[in-house]
XYZ file of C-alpha atoms in Angstrom:
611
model
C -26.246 7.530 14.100
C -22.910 8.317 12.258
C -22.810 10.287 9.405
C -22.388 8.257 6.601
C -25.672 6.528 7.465
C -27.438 9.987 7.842
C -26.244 10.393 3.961
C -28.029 7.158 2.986
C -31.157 7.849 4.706
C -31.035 11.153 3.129
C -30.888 9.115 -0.446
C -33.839 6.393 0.711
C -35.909 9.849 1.179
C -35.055 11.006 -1.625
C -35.931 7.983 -4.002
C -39.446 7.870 -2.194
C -39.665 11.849 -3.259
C -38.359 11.381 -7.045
C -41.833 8.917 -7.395
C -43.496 12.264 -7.438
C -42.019 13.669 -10.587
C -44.116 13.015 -13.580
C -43.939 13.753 -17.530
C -46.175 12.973 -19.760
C -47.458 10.019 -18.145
C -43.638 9.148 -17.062
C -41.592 8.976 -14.444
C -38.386 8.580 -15.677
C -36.701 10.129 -12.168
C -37.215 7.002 -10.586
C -35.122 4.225 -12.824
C -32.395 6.923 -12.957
C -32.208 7.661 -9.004
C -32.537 3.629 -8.622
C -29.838 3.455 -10.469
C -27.170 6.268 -9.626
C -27.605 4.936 -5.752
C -27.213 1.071 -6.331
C -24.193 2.112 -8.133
C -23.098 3.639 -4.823
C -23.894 0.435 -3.169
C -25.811 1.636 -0.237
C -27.621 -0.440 0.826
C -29.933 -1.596 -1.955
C -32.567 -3.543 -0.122
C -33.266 -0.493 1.944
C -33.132 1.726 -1.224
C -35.252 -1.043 -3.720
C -38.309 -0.828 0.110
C -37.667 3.037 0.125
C -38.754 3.304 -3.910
C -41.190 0.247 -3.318
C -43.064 2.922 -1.227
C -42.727 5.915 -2.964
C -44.092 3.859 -5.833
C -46.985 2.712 -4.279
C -47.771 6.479 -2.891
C -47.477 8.758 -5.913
C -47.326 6.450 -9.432
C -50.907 4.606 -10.640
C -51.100 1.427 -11.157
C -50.767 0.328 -14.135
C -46.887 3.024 -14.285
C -45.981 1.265 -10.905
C -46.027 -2.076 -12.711
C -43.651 -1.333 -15.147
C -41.321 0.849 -12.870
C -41.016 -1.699 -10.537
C -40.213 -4.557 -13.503
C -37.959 -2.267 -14.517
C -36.375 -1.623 -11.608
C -36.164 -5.402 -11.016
C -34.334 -6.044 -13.832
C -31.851 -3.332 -13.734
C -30.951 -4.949 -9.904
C -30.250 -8.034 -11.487
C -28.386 -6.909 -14.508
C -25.879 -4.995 -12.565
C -25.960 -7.794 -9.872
C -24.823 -10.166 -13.320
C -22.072 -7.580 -14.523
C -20.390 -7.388 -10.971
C -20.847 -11.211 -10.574
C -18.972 -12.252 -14.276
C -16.313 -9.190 -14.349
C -16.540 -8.075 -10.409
C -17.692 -4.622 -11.519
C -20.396 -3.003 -13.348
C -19.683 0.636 -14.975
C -22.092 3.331 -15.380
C -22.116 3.090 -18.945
C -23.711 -0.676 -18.946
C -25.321 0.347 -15.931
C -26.739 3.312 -17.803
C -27.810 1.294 -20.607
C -29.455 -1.355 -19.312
C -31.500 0.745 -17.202
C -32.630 3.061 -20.396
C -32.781 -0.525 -22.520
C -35.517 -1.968 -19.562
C -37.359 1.451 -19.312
C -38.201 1.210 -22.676
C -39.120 -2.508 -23.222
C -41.252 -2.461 -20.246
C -42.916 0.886 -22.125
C -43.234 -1.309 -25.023
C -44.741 -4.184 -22.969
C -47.247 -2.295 -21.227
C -48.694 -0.865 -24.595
C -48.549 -4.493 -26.318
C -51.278 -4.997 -23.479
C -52.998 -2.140 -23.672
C -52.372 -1.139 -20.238
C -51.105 2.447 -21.771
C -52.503 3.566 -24.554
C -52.276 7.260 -24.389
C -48.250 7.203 -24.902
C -46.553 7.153 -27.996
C -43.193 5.524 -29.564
C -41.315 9.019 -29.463
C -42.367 9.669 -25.629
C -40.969 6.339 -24.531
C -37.668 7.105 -26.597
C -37.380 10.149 -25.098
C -38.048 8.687 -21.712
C -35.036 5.915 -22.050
C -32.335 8.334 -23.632
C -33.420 10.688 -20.318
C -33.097 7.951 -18.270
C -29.601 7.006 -19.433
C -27.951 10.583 -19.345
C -29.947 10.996 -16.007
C -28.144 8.172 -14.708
C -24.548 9.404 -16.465
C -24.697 12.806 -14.769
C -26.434 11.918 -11.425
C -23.983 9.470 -10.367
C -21.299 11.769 -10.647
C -24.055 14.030 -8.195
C -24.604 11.160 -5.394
C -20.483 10.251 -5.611
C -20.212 14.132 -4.537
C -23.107 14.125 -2.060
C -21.304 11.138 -0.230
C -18.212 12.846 -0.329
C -19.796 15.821 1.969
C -19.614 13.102 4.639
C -16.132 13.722 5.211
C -15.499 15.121 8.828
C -12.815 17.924 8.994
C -9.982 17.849 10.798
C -10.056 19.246 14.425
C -7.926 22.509 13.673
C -7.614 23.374 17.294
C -6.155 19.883 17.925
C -3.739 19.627 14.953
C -2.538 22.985 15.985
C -1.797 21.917 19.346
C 0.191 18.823 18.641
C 2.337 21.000 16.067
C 2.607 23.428 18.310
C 3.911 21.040 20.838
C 6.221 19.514 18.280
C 7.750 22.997 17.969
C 8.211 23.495 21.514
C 9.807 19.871 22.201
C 12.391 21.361 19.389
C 12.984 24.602 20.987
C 13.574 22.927 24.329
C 16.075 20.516 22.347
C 18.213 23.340 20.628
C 18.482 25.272 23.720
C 20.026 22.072 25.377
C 22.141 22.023 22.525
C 23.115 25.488 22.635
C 24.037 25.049 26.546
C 26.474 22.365 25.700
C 27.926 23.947 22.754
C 28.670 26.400 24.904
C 30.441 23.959 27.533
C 32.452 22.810 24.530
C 35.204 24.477 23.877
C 38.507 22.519 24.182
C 41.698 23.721 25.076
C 45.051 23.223 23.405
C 47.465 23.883 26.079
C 47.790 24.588 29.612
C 46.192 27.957 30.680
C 48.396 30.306 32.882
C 46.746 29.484 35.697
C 47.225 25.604 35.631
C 51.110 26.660 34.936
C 50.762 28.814 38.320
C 49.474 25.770 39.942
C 52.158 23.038 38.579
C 54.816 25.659 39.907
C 53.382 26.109 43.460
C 52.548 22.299 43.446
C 56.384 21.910 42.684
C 57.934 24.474 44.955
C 55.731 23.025 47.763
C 56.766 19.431 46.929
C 60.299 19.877 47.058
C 61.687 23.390 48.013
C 59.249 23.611 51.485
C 61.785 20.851 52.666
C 64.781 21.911 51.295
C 67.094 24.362 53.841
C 68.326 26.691 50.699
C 64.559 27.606 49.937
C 65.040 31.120 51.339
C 68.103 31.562 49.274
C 66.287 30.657 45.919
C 62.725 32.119 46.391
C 62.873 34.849 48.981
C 65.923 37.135 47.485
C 64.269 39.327 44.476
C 67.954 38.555 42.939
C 67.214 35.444 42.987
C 67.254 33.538 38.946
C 65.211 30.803 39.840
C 61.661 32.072 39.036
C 62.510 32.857 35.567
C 64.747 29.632 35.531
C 61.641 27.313 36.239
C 59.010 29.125 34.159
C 61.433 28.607 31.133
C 61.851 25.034 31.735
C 58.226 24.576 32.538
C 57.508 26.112 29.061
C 60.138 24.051 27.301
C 58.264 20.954 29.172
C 55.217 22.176 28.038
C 56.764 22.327 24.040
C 58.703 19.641 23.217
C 57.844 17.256 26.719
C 61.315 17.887 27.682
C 63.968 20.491 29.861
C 65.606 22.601 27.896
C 69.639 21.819 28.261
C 70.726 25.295 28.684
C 68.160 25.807 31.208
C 69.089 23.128 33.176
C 72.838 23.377 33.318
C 72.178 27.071 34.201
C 69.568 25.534 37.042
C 72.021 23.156 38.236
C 74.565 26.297 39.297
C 71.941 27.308 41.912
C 69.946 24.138 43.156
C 71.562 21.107 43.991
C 68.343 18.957 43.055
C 67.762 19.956 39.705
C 67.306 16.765 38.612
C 64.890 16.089 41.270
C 63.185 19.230 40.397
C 63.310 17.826 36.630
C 61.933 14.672 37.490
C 59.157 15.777 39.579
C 58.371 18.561 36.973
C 57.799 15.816 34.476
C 56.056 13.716 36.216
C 53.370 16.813 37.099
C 53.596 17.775 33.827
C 52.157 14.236 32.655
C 49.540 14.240 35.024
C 48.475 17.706 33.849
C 48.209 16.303 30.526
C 46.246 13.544 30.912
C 43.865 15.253 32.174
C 43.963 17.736 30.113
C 43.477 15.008 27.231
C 40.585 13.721 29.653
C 38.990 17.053 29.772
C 38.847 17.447 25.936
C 37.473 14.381 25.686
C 34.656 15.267 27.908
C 33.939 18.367 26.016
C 34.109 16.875 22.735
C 31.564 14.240 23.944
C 29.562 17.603 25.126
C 29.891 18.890 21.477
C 28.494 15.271 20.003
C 25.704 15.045 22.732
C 24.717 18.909 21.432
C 24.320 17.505 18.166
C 22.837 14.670 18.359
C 19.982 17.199 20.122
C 20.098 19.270 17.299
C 19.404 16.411 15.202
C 16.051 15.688 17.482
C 15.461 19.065 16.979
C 15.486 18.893 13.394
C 13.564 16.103 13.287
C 10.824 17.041 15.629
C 10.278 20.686 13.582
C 9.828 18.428 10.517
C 7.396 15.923 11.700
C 5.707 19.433 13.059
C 5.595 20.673 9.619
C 5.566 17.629 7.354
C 2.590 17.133 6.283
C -0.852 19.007 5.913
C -4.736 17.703 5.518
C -6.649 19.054 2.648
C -9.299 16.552 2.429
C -11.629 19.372 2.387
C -10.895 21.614 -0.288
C -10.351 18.917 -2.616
C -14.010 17.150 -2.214
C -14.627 17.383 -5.730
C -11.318 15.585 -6.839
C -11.774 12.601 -4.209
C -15.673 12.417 -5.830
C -14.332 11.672 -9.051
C -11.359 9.297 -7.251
C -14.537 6.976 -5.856
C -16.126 7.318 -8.698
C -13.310 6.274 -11.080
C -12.685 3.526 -8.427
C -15.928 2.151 -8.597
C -16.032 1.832 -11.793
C -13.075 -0.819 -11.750
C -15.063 -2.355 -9.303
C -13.476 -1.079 -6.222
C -15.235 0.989 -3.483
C -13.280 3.738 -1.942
C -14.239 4.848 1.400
C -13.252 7.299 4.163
C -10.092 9.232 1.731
C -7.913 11.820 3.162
C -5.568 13.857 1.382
C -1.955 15.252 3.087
C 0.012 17.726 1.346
C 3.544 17.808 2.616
C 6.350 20.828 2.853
C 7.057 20.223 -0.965
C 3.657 20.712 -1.750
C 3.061 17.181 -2.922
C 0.087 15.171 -2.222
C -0.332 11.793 0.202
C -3.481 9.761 -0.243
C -4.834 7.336 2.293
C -8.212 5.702 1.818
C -9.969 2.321 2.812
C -10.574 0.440 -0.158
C -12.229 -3.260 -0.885
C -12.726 -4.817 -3.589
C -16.463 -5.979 -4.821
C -18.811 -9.128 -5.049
C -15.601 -11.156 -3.491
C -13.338 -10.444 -6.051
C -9.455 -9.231 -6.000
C -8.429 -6.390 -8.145
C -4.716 -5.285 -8.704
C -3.553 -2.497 -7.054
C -2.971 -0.339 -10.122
C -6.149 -0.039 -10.696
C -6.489 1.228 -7.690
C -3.725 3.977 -8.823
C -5.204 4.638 -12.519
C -8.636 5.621 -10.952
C -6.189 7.942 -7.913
C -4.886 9.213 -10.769
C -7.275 10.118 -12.863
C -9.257 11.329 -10.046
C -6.704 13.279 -8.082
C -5.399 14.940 -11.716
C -1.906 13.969 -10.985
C 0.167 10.596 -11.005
C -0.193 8.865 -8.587
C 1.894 5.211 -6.956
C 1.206 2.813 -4.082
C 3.242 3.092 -1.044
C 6.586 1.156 -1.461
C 5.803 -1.070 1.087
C 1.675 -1.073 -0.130
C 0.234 -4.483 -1.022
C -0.149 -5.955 -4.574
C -4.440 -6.717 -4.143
C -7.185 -4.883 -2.859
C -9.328 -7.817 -1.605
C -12.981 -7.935 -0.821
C -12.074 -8.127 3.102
C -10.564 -4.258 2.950
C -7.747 -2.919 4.056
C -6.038 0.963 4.576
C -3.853 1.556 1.655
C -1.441 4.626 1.074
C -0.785 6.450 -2.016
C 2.012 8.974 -3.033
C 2.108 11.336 -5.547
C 4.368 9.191 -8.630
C 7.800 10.905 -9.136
C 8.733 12.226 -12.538
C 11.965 9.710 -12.752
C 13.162 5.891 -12.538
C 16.503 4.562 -11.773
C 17.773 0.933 -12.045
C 20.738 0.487 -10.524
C 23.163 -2.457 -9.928
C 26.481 -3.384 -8.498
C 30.018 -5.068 -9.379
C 32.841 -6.323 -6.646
C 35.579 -8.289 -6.522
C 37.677 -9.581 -3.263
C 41.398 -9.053 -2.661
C 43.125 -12.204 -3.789
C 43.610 -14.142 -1.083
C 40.497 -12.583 0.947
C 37.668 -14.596 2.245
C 35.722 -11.356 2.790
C 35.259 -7.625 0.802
C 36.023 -4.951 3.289
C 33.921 -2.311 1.069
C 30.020 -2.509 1.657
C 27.226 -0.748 -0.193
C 23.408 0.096 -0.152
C 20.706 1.521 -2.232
C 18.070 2.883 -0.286
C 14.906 3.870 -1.083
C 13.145 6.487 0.912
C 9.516 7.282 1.225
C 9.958 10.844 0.364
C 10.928 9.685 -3.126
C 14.604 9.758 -2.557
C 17.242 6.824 -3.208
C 20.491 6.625 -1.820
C 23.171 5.040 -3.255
C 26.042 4.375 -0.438
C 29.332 2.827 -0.721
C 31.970 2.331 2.620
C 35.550 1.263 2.281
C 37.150 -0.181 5.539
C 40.450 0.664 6.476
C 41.933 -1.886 5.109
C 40.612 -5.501 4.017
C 38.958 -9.057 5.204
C 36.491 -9.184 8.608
C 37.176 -6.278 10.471
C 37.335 -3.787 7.610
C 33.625 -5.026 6.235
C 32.679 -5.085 10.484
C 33.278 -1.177 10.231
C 32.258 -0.704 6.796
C 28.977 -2.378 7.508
C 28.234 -0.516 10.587
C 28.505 2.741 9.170
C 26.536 1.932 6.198
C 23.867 0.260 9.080
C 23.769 3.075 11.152
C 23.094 5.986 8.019
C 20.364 3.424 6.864
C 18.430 3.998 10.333
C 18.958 7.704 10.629
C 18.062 8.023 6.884
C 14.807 5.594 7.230
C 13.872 7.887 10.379
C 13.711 10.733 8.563
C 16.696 12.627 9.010
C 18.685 14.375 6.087
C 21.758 13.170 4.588
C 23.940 15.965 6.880
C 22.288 15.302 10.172
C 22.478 11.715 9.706
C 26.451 11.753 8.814
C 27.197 13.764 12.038
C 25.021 11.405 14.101
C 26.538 8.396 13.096
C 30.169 10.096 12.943
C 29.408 10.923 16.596
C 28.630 7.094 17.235
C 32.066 6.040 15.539
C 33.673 8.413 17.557
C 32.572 7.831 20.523
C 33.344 3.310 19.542
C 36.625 4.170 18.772
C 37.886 0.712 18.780
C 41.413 0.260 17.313
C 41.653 2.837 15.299
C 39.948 1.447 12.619
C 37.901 4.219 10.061
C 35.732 4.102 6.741
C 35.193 6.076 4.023
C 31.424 7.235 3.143
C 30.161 7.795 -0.689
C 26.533 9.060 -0.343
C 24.606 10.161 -3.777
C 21.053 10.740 -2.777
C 18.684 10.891 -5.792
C 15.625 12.947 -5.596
C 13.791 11.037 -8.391
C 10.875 13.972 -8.603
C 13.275 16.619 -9.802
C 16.750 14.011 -11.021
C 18.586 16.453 -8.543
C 21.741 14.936 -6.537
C 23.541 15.610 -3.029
C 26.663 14.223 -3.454
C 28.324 13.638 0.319
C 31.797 12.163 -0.031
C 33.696 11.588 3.055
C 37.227 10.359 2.334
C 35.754 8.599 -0.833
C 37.377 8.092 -4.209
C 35.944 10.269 -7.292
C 32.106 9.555 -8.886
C 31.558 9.575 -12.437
C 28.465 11.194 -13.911
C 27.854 10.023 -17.241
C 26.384 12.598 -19.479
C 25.259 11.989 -22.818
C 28.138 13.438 -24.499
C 30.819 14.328 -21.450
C 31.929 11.670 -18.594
C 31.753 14.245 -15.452
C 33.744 13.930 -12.285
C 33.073 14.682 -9.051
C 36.605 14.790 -6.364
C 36.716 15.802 -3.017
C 39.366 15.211 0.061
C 37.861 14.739 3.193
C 38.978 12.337 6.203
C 36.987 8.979 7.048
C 34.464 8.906 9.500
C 35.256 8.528 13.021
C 38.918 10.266 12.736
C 37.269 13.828 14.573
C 34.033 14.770 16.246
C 34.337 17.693 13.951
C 34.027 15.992 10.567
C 33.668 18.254 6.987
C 31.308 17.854 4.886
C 31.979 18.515 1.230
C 28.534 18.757 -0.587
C 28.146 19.258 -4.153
C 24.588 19.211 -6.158
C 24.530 17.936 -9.763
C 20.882 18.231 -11.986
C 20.795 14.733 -13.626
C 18.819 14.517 -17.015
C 17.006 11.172 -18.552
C 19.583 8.478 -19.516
C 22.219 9.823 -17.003
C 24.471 7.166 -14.843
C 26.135 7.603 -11.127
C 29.438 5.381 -11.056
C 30.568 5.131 -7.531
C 33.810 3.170 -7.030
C 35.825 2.278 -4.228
C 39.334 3.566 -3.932
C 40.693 0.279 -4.952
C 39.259 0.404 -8.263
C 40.951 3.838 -9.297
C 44.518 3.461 -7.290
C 45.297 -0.104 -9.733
C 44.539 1.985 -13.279
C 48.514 2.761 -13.483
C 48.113 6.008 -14.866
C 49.088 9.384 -13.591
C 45.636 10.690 -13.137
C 43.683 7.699 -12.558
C 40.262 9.796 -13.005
C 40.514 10.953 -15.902
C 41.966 7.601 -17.073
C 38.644 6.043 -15.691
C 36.464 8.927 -17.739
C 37.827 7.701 -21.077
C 36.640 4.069 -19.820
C 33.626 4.942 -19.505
C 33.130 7.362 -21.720
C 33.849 4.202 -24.157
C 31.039 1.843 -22.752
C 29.381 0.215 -25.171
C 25.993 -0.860 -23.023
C 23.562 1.228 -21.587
C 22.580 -1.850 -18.434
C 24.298 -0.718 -15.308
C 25.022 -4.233 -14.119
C 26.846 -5.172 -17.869
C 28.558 -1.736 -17.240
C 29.676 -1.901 -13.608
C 31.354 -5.543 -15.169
C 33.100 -4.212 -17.746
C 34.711 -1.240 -15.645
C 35.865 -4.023 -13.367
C 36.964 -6.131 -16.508
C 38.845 -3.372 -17.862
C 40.753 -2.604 -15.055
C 42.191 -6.206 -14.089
C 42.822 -5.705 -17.649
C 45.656 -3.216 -16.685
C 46.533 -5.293 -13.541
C 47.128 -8.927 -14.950
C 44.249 -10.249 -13.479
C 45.171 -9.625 -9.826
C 42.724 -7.777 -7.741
C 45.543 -6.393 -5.036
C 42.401 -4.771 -3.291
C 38.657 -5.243 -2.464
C 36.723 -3.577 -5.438
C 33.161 -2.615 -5.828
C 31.434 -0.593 -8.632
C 28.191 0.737 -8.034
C 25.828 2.405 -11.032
C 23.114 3.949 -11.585
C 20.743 4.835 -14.321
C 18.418 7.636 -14.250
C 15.273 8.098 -17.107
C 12.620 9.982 -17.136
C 9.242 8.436 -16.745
């Protein structure tokens, strides 16, 4: 038998016990018990044949008649509550039961059946009755809650603890390879000893004047052919002086030359091979790094504490209940920043649907902290039931919106943006510029802003997901074609803001009484495997705005300094939407140019307010 049904059989025994409680000719126990556990809904034709025969055992007759009317009716009044409004609370539930205690009191002394009790007993009976039923639900909500199964420890453990290793095994692998990766800029010493002896054996072996030129310790034409394989090494060509002086020794200079060069491009490509290798080394190390990352924080992400916070998911069913909703089978995560994760099944009563923020008042309430549906969480709870997810509500909102205008003559914009919402409570606002304009520069704009959506909706950070997908452009490398990369990522719990920008044109933060600006120089993805990144953190306050813009919105201002140009534009807004402000930034500045947009241009804002 599982353990929720042990609970309720615990409850039916308990009803038949409460029968035996009397006062005064009373026994108010038993229409406050009835009640507390039909709120519960457990099963209340087992709990009305489980009273039935406690009544029959330990109340007289003529008490057991009016218990069991009254229980009768306070069945069907709750049964009419939850049928007109889908729900009945404990307060009507409370009062109808102390409303029928007391009328059936009254009844039984209009016929005489007791005449021994007075007015004041059966008052006192009904206003027991209803604060018994007020406090004891909040009692059986609790006792149902002890249900709850704790987490195997030794099995959690493990699985993190496997986690961790899987990580460690990863950032050794990466360590190995970052180790393997160290490229060279030149020819060692010892390749130059090899192209000399591959030369000397080429062409002197044959040659009858070989003893002459290598085997007299007079000889010039060691330190000859070292300085022209040095000047071939510099510049890609023989240094003239060190020929002409070459030429007074060995007739076949210019073979010598020629074959030099030749061995000398050879060496070089695969020299340039060889880098390449290693720097694919160096992007395969972190790429495991990245895994690494990732697998410590799934190890570490989140933590159960169902169990020492029974009492709060008590009052979370109970609150739920009362909107008609029955909670069942919560569990509560805390994750690395300490803030809470709620999953629960939850259905909605008597065939009824009930919004979803109802749902999240009674969390709320219950938990003793906001909380929000899941992003992705359904609108209903519906009387068939379903798993829903709740996160702890963040202490901001942002609206944000978006303003762009094609290169005349373009069919296509070559910049491409995003706003991303994360589950952690993060939104990213992105913005890519393409090398250029028209299909290929929104192809590569669009890929890079495709590939940090993934490794941002995976659950990597903002760093580890720039080198990953810088490694992936690097390694395409198809015709030299690059983007720029504008990241703001908002943390909407504290309004903080990681501001990536990776070749990117200035952001404007948009203080109450300042227009702040935000520069950095950087190259575009895809140029290096080893690409910077400048980071800067700003603390946004309520009624703050992000402007990203693309470079073709600042480089058109004609002035000198086109930023601070742009600050006094939008220091000068006049509305507070972001979509009427992203237009009129755009407005203004074909304002300056005539009307002619001579590049792709795309304005992206944000507003920030606290909730």
């Amino acid at each position: 038998m599982k353990r929720l049904n042990v609970k309720q059989v615990m409850l039916y025994v308990g009803g038949i016990l409460m029968c035996q409680f009397s006062w005064m000719g009373c026994f108010p126990l038993i229409p406050a018990f009835f009640t507390a556990v039909c709120l519960e809904d457990a099963a209340r034709a087992a709990l009305g044949t489980a009273m039935f025969l406690g009544i029959v055992l330990f109340v007289p007759l003529a008490a057991a008649v009016k218990y069991l009317m009254a229980m009768a009716v306070i069945l069907i009044t709750i049964k009419l509550f939850e049928w007109a409004e889908g729900r009945c609370s404990v307060l009507c539930a409370a009062a109808s039961a102390s409303i029928a205690t007391f009328m059936m009191s009254l009844s039984g002394t209009l016929l005489n059946v007791r005449d021994t009790a007075g007015l004041i007993v059966y008052l006192v009976e009904a206003v027991f009755v209803f604060s018994a039923i007020m406090i004891g639900t909040r009692f059986v909500d609790f006792f149902m809650q002890l249900s709850l199964l704790p987490p195997k420890e030794e099995e959690v453990y493990y699985q993190e603890a496997k986690l961790v290793n899987y990580a460690d095994s990863f950032s050794g692998l990466s360590k190995i390879f970052s180790r393997m990766s160290k490229t060279q800029k030149g020819l060692s010493q010892e390749q130059m000893g090899k192209i000399q002896k591959e030369l000397t054996g080429t062409l002197c072996a044959n040659c009858g004047q070989c003893a002459l030129c290598w085997e007299r310790e007079e000889s010039p034409m060691y330190s000859y052919l070292a300085y022209m394989l040095q000047s071939l090494q510099r510049t890609g060509e023989a240094d003239h002086e060190v020929v002409v002086q070459m030429q007074e020794y060995c007739p076949y200079t210019d073979a010598v030359i020629q074959e030099s060069t030749r061995i000398f491009e050879k060496a070089r490509l695969n020299l340039a091979w060889y880098n390449r290798l290693l720097e694919n080394r160096e992007m395969i190390a972190q790429q495991l790094d990245a895994m690494a990352y990732i697998m410590e924080d799934c190890a570490n992400d989140l933590r159960e504490v169902t169990q020492e916070n029974r009492h709060l998911l008590a009052e979370l069913k109970y609150r739920a209940r009362e909107r008609g909703i029955i909670v069942q089978k919560p569990h509560l995560y805390e994750n690395k920043d300490k803030r809470w994760q709620l999953t629960c099944d939850a259905y909605a009563k008597n065939g009824s649907c009930i919004s979803m923020r109802e749902l999240a008042k009674a969390a709320s309430i219950g938990l003793e902290r906001g909380m929000r549906p899941h992003r992705d969480e359904r609108a209903m709870v519906s009387p068939q039931g379903a798993v829903v997810t709740f996160e702890e509500d963040t202490c901001f909102h942002e609206t944000h919106a978006v303003a762009r205008i094609v290169k005349d003559g373009g069919a296509v914009s070559g910049d491409n943006y995003s706003f991303l919402e994360m589950d952690n409570g993060q939104m990213a606002m992105m913005l890519s510029d393409g090398m250029g304009s028209g299909s290929s520069a929104c192809k590569e704009s669009e890929l890079v802003l495709e590939l940090l959506e993934k490794f941002l909706e995976a659950g990597f950070s903002e760093e580890t997901a720039l080198k990953m997908m810088n490694s992936a452009m690097v390694i395409r490398a198809e015709d030299d074609l690059y983007s720029t990369v504008d990241i703001c990522s908002l943390d909407l719990y504290t309004g903080c803001c990681d501001m990536y920008k990776i070749g990117a044109a200035t952001t404007f933060i948009i203080h109450k009484d300042f227009v702040e600006r935000v520069e950095s120089s950087s190259l575009p993805v895809g140029v290096t495997h080893r690409m910077d990144l400048p980071h800067t953190k700003k603390q946004l306050e309520s009624g703050d705005f992000l402007v990203m813009m693309s470079d073709g919105v600042l480089e058109y201002l004609q002035e000198d300094d086109p930023s601070i140009a742009m600050c006094a534009i939008l220091k000068n807004l006049v509305s507070k939407h972001p979509g009427q402000m992203a237009q009129e930034v755009l407005e203004e500045v074909l304002g300056r140019t005539g009307g002619i947009a001579a590049d792709d241009m795309t304005v992206l804002v944000c507003g920030v307010w606290s909730k």
